[in-house]
Coordinates of N, CA and C in Angstrom, one line a residue:
X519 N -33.9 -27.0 44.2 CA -35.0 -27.5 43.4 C -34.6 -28.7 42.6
X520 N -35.1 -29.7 43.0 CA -34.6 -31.3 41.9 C -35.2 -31.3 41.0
X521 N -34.4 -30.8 39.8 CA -35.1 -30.9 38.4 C -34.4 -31.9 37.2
X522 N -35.2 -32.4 36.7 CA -34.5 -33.5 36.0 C -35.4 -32.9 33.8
X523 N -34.1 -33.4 33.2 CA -34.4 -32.6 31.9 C -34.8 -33.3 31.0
X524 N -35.8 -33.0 30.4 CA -37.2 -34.2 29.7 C -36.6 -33.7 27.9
X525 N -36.4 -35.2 27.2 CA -35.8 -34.4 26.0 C -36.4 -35.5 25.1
X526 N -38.0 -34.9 24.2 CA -38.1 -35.7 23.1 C -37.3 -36.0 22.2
X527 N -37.1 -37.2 21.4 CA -36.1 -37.4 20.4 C -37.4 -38.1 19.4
X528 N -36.9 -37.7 18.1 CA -37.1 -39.1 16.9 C -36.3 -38.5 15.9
X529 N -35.4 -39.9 15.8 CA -34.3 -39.8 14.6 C -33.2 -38.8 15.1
X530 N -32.4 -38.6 16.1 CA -31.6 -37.7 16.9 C -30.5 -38.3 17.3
X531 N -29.8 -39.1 16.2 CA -28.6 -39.8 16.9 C -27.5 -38.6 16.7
X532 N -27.3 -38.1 15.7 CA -26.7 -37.4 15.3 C -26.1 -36.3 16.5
X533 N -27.0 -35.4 16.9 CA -27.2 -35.2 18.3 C -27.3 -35.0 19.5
X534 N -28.1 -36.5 19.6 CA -28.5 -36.5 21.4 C -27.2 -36.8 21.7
X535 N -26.1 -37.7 21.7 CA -25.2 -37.5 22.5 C -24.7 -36.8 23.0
X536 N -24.6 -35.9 22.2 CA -23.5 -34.4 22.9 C -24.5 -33.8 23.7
X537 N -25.9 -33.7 23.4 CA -26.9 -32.7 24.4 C -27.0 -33.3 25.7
X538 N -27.0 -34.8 25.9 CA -27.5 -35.5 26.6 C -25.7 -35.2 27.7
X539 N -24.7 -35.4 27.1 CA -23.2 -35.0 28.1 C -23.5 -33.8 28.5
X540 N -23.5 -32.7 27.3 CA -23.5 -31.2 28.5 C -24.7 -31.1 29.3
X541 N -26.1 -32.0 29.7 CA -27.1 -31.7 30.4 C -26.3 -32.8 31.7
X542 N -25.6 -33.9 31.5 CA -25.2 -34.7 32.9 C -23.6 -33.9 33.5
X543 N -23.4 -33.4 32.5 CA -22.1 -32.6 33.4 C -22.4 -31.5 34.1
X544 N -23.9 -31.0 34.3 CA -24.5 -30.2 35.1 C -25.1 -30.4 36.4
X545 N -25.0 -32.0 36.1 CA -25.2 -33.0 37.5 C -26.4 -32.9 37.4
X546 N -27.3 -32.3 36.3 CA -28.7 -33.0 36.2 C -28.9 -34.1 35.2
X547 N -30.1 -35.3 35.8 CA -30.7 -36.3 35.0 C -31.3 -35.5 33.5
X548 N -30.8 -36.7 32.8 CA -31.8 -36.4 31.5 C -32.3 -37.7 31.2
X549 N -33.5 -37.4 30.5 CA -34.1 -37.9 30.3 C -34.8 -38.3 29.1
X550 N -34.6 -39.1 28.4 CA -34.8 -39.3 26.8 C -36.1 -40.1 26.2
X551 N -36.9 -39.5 25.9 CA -38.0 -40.4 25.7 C -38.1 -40.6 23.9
X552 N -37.7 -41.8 23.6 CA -36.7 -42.0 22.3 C -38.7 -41.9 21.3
X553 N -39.3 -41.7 20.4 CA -40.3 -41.8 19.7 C -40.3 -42.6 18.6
X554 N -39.8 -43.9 19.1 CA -40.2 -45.0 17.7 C -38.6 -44.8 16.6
X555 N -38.0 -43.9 16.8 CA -36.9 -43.4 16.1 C -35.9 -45.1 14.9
X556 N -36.0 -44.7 14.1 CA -35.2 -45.7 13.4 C -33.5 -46.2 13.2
X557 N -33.5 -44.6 14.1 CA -31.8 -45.3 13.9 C -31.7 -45.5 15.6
X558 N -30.4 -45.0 16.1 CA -29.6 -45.5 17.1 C -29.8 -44.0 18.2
X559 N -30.9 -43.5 18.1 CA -31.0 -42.4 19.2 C -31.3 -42.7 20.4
X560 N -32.0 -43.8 21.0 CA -31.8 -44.3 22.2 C -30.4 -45.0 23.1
X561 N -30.0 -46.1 21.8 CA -28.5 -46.1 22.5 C -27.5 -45.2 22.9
X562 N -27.5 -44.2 21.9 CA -26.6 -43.2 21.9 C -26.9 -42.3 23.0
X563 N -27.9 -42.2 23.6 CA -28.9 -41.3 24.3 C -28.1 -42.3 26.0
X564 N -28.4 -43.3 25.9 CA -27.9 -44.0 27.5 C -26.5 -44.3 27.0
X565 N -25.9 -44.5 26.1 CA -24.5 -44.5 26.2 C -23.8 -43.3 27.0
X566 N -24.5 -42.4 26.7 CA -23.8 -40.6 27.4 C -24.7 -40.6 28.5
X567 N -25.8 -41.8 29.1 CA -25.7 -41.5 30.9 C -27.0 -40.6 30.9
X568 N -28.0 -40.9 29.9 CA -29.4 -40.9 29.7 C -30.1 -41.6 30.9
X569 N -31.4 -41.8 30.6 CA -32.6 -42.7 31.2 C -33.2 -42.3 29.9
X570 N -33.3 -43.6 29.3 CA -34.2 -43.6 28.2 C -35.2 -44.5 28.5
X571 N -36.9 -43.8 28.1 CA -37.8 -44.0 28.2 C -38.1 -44.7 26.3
X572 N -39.1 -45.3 25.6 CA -39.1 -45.8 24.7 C -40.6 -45.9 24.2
X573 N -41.1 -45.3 22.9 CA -42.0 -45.4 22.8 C -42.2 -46.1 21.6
X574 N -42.9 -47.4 21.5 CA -42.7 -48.5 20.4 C -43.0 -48.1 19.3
X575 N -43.6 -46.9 19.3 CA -44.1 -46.8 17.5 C -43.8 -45.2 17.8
X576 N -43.9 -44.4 16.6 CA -43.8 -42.9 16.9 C -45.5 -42.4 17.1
X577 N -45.6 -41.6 18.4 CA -46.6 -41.6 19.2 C -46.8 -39.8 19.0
X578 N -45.9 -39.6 18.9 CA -45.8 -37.8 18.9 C -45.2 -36.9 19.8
X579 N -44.4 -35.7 19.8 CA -44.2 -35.2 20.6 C -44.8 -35.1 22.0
X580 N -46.1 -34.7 21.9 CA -46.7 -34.3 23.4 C -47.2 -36.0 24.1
X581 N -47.3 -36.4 23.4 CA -47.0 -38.2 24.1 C -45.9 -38.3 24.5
X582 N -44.6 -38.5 24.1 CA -43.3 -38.1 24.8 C -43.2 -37.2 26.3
X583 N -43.8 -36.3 25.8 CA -44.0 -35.8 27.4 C -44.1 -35.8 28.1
X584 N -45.5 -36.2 28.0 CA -46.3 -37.0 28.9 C -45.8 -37.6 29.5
X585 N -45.1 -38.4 28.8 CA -44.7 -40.2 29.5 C -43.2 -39.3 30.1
X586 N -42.7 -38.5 29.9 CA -41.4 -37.5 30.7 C -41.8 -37.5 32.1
X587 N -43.1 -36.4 31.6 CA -43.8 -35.8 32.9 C -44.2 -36.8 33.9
X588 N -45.2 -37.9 33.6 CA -45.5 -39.3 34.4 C -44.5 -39.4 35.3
X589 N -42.8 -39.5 35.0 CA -41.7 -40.3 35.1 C -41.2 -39.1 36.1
X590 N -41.2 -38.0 35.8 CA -40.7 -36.7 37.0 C -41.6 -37.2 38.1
X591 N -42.7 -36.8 37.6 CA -43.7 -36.9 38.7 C -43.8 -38.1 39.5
X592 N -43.6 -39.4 39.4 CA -43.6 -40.2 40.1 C -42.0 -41.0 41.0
X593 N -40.8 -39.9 40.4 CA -39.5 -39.9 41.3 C -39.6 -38.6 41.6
X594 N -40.6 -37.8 42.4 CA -40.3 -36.5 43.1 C -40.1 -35.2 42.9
X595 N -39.3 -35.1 41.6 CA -39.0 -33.8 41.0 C -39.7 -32.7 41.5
X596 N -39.3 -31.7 41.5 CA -39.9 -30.7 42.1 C -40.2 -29.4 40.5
X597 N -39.4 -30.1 39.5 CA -39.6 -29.2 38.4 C -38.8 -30.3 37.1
X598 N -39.4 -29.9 36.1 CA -39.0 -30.5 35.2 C -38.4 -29.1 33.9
X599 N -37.2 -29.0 32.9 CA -36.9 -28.8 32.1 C -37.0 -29.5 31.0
X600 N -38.1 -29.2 30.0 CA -37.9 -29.9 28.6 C -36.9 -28.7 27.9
X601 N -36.6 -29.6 26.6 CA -35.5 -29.4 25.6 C -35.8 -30.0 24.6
X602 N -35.4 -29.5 22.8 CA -35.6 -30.8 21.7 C -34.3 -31.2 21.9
X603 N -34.2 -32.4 21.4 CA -33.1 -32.8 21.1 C -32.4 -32.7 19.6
X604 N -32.6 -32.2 19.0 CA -31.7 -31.8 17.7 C -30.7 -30.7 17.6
X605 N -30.5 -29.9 19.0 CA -29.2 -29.4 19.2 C -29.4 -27.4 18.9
X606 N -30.6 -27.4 19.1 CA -31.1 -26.1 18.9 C -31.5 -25.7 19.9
X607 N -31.5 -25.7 21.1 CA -31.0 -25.4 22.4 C -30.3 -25.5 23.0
X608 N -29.3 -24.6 23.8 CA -28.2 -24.7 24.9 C -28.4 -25.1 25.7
X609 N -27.7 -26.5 26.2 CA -28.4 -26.9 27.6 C -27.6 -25.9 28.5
X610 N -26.2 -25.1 28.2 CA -25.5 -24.6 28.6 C -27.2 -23.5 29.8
X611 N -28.0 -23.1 28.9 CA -28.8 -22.0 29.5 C -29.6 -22.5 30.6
X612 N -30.0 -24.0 30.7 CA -30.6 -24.9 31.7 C -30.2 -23.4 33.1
X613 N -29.5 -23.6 33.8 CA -29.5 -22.5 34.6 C -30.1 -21.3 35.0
X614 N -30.0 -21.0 33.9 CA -31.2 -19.9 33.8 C -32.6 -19.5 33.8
X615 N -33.3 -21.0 33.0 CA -34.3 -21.5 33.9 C -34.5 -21.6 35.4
X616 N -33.6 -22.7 35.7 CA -33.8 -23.0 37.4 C -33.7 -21.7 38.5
X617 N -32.6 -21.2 38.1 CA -32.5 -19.5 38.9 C -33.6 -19.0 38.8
X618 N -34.6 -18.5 37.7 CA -35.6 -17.7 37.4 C -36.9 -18.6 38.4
X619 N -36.6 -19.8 38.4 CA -37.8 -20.8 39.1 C -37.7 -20.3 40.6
X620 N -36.3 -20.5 41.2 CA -36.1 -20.8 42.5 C -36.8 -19.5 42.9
X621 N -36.2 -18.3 42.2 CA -37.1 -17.3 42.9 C -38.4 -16.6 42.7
X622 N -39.0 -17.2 42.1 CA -40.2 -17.0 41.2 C -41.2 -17.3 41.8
X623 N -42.5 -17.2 41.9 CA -43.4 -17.7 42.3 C -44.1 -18.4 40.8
X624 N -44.1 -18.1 39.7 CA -44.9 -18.1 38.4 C -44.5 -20.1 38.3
X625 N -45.0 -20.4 37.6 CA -45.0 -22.0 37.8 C -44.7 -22.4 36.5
X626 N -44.9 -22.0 35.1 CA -44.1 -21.8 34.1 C -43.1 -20.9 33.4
X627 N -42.0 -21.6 33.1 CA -40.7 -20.2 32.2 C -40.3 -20.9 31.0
X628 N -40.6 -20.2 29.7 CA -40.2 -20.7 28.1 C -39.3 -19.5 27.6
X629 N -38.6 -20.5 27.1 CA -37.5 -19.7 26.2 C -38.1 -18.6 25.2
X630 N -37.7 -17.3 25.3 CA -37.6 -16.3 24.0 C -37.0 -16.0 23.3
X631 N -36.9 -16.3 22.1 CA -36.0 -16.5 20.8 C -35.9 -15.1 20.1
X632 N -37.3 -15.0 20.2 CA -37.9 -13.3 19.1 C -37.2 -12.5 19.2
X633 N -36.4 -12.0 20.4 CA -35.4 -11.3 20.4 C -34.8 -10.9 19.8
X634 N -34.0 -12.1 19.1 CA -32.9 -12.1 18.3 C -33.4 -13.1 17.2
X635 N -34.0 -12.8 15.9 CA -34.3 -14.0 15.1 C -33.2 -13.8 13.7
X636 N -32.2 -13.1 13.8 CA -31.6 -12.6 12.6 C -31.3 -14.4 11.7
X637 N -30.9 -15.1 13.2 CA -30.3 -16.8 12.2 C -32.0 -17.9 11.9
X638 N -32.8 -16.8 12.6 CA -34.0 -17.8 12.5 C -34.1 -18.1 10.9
X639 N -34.7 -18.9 10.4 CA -35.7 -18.9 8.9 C -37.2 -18.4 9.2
X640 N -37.6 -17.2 8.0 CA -38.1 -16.6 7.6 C -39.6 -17.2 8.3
X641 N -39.6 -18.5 7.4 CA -41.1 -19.0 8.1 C -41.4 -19.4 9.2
X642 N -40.3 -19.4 9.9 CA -39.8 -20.0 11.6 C -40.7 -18.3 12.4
X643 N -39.9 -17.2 11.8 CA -40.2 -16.2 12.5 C -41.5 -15.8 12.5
X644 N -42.6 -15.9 10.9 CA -43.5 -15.5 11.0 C -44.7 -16.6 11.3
X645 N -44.5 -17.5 11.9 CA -45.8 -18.4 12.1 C -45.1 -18.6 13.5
X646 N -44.2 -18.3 13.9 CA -43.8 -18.3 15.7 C -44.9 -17.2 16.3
X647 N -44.5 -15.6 15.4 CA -45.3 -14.7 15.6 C -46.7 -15.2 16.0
X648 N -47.6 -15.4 14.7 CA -48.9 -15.6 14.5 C -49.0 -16.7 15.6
X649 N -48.5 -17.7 15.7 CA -49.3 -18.7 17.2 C -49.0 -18.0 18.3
X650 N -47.9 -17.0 18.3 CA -47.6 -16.6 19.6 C -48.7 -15.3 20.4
X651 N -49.3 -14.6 19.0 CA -50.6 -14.1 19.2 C -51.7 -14.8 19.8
X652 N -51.8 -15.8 19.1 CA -53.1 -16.6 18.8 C -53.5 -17.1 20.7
X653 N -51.7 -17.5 20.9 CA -52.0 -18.3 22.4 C -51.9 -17.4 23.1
X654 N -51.1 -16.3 22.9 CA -51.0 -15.1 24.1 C -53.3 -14.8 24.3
X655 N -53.9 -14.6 23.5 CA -55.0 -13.9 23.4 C -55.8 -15.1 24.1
X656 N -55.6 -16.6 24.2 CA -56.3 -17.0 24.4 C -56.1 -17.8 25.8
X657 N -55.1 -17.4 26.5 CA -54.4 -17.7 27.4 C -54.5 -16.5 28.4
X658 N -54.6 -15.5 27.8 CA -54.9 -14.0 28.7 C -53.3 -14.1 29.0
X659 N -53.0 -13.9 28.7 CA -50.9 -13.7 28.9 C -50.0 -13.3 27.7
X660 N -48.9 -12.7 28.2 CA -48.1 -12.3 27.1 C -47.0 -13.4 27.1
X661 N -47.1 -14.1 25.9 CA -46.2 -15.2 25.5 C -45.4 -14.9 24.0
X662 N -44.3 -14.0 24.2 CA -43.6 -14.0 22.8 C -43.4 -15.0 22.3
X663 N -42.5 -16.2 22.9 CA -42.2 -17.6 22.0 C -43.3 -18.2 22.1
X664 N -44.5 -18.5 21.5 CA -45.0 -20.0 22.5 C -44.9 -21.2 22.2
X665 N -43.9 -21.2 21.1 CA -43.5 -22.4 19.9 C -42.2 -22.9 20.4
X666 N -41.4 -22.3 21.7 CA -40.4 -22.6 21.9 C -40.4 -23.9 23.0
X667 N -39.9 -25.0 22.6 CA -39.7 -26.4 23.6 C -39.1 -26.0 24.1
X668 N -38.2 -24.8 25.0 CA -37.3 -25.0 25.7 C -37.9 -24.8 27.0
X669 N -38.4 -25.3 28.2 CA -38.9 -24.5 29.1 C -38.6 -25.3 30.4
X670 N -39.5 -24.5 31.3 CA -39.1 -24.8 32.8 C -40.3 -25.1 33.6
X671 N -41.0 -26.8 33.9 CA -42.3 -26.6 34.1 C -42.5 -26.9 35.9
X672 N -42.9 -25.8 37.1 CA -42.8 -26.9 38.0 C -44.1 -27.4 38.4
X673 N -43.7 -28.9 39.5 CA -44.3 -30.3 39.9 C -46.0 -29.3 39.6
X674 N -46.2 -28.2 40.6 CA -47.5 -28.1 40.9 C -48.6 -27.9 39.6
X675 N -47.7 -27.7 38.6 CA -48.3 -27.3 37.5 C -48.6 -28.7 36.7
X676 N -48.0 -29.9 37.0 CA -47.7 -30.7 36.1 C -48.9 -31.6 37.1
X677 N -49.2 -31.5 38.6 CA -49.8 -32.2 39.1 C -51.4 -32.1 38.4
X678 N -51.7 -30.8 38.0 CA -53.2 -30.4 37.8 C -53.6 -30.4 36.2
X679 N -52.7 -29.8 35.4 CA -52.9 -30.0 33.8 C -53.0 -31.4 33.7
X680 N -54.8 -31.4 33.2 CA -55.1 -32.6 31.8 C -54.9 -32.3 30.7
X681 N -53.8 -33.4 30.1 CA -53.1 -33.0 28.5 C -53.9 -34.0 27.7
X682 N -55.1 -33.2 26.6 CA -55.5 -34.5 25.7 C -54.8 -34.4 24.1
X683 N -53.7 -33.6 24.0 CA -53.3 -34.2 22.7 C -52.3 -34.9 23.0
X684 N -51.2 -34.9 21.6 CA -50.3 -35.9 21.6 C -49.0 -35.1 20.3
X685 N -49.8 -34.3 20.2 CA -48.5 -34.3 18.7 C -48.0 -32.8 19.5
X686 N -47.4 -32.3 18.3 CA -46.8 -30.8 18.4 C -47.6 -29.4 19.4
X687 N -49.1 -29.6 19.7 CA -50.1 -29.0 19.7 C -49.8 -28.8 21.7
X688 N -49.5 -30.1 21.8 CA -49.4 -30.4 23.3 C -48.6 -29.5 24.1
X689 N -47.4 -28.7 23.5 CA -46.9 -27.3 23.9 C -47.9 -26.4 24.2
X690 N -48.6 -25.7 23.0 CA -49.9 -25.0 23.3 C -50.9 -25.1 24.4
X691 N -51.2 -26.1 24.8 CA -52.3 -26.7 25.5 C -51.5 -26.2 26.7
X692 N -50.3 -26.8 27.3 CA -49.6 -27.0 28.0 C -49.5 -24.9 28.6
X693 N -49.5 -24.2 27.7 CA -49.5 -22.9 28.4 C -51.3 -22.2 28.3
X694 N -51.9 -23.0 27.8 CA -53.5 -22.1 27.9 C -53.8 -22.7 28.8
X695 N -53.9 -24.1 29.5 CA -54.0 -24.8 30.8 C -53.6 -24.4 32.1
X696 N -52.4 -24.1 31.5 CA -51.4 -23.6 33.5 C -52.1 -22.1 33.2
X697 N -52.4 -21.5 32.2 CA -52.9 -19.7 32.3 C -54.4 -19.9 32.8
X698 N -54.9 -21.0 32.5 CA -56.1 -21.1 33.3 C -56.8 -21.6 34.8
X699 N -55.2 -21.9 34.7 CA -55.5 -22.5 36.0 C -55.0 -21.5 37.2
X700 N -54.5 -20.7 36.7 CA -54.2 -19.2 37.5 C -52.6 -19.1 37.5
X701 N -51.4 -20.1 37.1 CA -50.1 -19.9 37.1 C -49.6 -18.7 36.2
X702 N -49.2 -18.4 36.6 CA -48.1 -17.3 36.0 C -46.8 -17.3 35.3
X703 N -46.5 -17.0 33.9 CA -46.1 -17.6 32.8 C -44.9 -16.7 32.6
X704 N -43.7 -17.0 33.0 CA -43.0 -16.0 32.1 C -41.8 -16.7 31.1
X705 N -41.2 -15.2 30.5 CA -40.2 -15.9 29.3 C -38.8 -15.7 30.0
X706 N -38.0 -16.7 29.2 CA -36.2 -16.1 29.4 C -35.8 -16.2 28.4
X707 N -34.7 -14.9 28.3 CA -34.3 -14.6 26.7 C -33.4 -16.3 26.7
X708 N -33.5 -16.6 25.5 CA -32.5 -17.6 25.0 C -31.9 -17.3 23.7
X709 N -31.1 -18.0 23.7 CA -30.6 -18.4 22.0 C -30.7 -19.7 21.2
X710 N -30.9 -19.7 20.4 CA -31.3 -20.9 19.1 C -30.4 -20.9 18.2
X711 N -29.7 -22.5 17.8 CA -28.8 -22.2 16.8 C -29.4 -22.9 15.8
X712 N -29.1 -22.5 14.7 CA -29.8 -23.1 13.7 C -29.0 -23.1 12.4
X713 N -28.7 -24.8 11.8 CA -27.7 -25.0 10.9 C -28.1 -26.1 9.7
X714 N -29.2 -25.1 9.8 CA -30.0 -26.0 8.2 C -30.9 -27.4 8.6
X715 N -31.0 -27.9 9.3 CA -31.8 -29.1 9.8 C -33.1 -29.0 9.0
X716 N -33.7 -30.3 9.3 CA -34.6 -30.1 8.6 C -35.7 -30.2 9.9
X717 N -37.2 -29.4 9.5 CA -38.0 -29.7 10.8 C -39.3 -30.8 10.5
X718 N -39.0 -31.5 11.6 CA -40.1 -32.5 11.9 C -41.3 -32.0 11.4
X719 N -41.5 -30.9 11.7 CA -43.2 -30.0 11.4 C -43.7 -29.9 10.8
X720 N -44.5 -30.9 10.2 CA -45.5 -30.6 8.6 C -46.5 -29.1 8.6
X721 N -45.7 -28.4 7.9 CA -46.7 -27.4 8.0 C -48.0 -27.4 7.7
X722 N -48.7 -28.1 7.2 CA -50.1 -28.1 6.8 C -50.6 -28.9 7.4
X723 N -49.9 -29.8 8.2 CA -50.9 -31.1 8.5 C -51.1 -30.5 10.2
X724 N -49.7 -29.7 10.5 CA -50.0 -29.5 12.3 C -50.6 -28.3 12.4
X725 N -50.4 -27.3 11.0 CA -51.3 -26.1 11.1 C -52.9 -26.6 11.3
X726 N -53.4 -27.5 10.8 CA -54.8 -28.1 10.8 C -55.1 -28.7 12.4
X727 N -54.5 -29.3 12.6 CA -54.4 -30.2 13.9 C -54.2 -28.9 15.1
X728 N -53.5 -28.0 15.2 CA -53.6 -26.8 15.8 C -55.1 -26.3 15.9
X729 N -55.5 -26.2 14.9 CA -56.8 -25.2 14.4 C -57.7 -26.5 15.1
X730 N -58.1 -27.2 14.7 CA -58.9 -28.1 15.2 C -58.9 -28.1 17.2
X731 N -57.6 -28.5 17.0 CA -57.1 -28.2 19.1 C -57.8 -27.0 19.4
X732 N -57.8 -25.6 18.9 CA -57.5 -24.3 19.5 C -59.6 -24.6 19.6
X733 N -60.0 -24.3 18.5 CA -61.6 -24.8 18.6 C -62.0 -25.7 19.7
X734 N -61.4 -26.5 20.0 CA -61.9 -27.9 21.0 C -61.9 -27.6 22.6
X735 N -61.2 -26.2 22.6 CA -60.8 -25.9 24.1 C -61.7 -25.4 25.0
X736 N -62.6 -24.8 24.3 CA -63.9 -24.3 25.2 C -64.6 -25.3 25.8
X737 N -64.9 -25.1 27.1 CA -65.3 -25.9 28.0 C -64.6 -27.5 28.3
X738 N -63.7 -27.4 28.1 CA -62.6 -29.0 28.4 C -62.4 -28.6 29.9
X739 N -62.2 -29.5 30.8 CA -61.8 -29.7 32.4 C -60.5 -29.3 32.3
X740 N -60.2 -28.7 33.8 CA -58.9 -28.2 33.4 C -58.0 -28.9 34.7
X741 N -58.7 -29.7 35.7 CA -58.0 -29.9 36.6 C -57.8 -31.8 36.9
X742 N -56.4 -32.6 37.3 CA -56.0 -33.8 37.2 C -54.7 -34.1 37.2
X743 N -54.5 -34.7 36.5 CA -52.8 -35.2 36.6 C -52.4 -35.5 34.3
X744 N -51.1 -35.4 34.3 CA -50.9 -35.3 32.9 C -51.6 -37.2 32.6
X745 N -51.8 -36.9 31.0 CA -52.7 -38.4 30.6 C -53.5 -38.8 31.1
X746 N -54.5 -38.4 32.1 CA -55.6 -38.9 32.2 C -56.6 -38.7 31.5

């Protein structure tokens, strides 16, 4: 399976280097789609043997994607692995995605954290919960994480999902889309490390922006190619 690993960044110099080494010493492409970032996360990103993609102004996470997913899709890929880049995912686990793929029929696999949240923060665990309700119910699927970026998306899934947001929300969409389109969604346990960072996530502004998305969904087209 040719899979190449799609890794939002803004403000990630710190680091994408080292994520971006242990994902090429697996002999998989990574792939850096830098978001307007102010310091040196792109350089640092192709210094360690990146493909960095560049988005001139910060556009949002699920715009990053997108423009990932465009870029898989139009060199072949047969599956794509996203990742954040702030070092709270093991690329070391990348494998355990692709294994779960190769023999799988299901067309999406996301990391599950909930397992083990003892190093999580508090508000991490309980609004992971609550969205992971919210999308499991509206998705018709059981999705413990659905907040987790770490996943495993393949080509056929990425051929037919129309993605209309752009920020944070674009994960969500991304698993009520492939659940409606008939794919089959599962989890792999993962681990998360977590050493005080601070999160990109405004909580009130993407809680609203969620709420707004989760309303908007009824009756939207579900079949196309990502950004149309």
């Amino acid at each position: 399976m040719k899979t190449c690993v799609i890794i939002p960044t803004y403000n990630e110099a710190k680091a994408i280097g080292n994520i971006v080494s242990r994902v090429r010493q697996q002999g998989l492409e990574a792939v850096v789609i830098d978001d307007g970032s102010a310091d040196d996360t792109a350089g640092i990103a192709r210094e360690n043997g990146a493909v960095v993609l560049r988005n001139a102004v910060n556009e949002g996470k699920g715009a990053s994607l997108i423009k990932g997913f465009t870029y898989a899709l139009s060199r072949g890929f047969d599956a794509v692995v996203t990742m954040d880049g702030d070092g709270q995912h093991l690329p070391e686990e990348i494998p355990d995605f692709i294994n779960s793929a190769e023999s799988s029929k299901s067309g999406v696999f996301i990391g599950n954290r909930m397992s083990s949240t003892r190093n999580m923060p508090y508000i991490r665990v309980f609004t992971n919960r609550l969205m992971s309700w919210l999308i499991s119910f509206t998705a018709g699927a059981n999705i413990p994480d659905s907040q987790c970026g770490f996943r495993l998306i393949k080509k056929e899934v990425l051929d037919k999902i129309v993605l209309k947001t752009t920020k944070y929300e674009t994960e969500s969409e991304i698993i009520i889309q492939s659940a409606r389109l008939g794919f089959n969604i599962e989890s792999i346990p993962i681990k998360s490390v977590y050493e005080g960072e601070k999160s990109q996530i405004n909580p009130f502004i993407d809680t609203l922006r969620f709420i707004r998305f989760w309303f908007s969904l009824w009756g939207r087209p579900t079949k196309g190619h990502p950004g149309q």
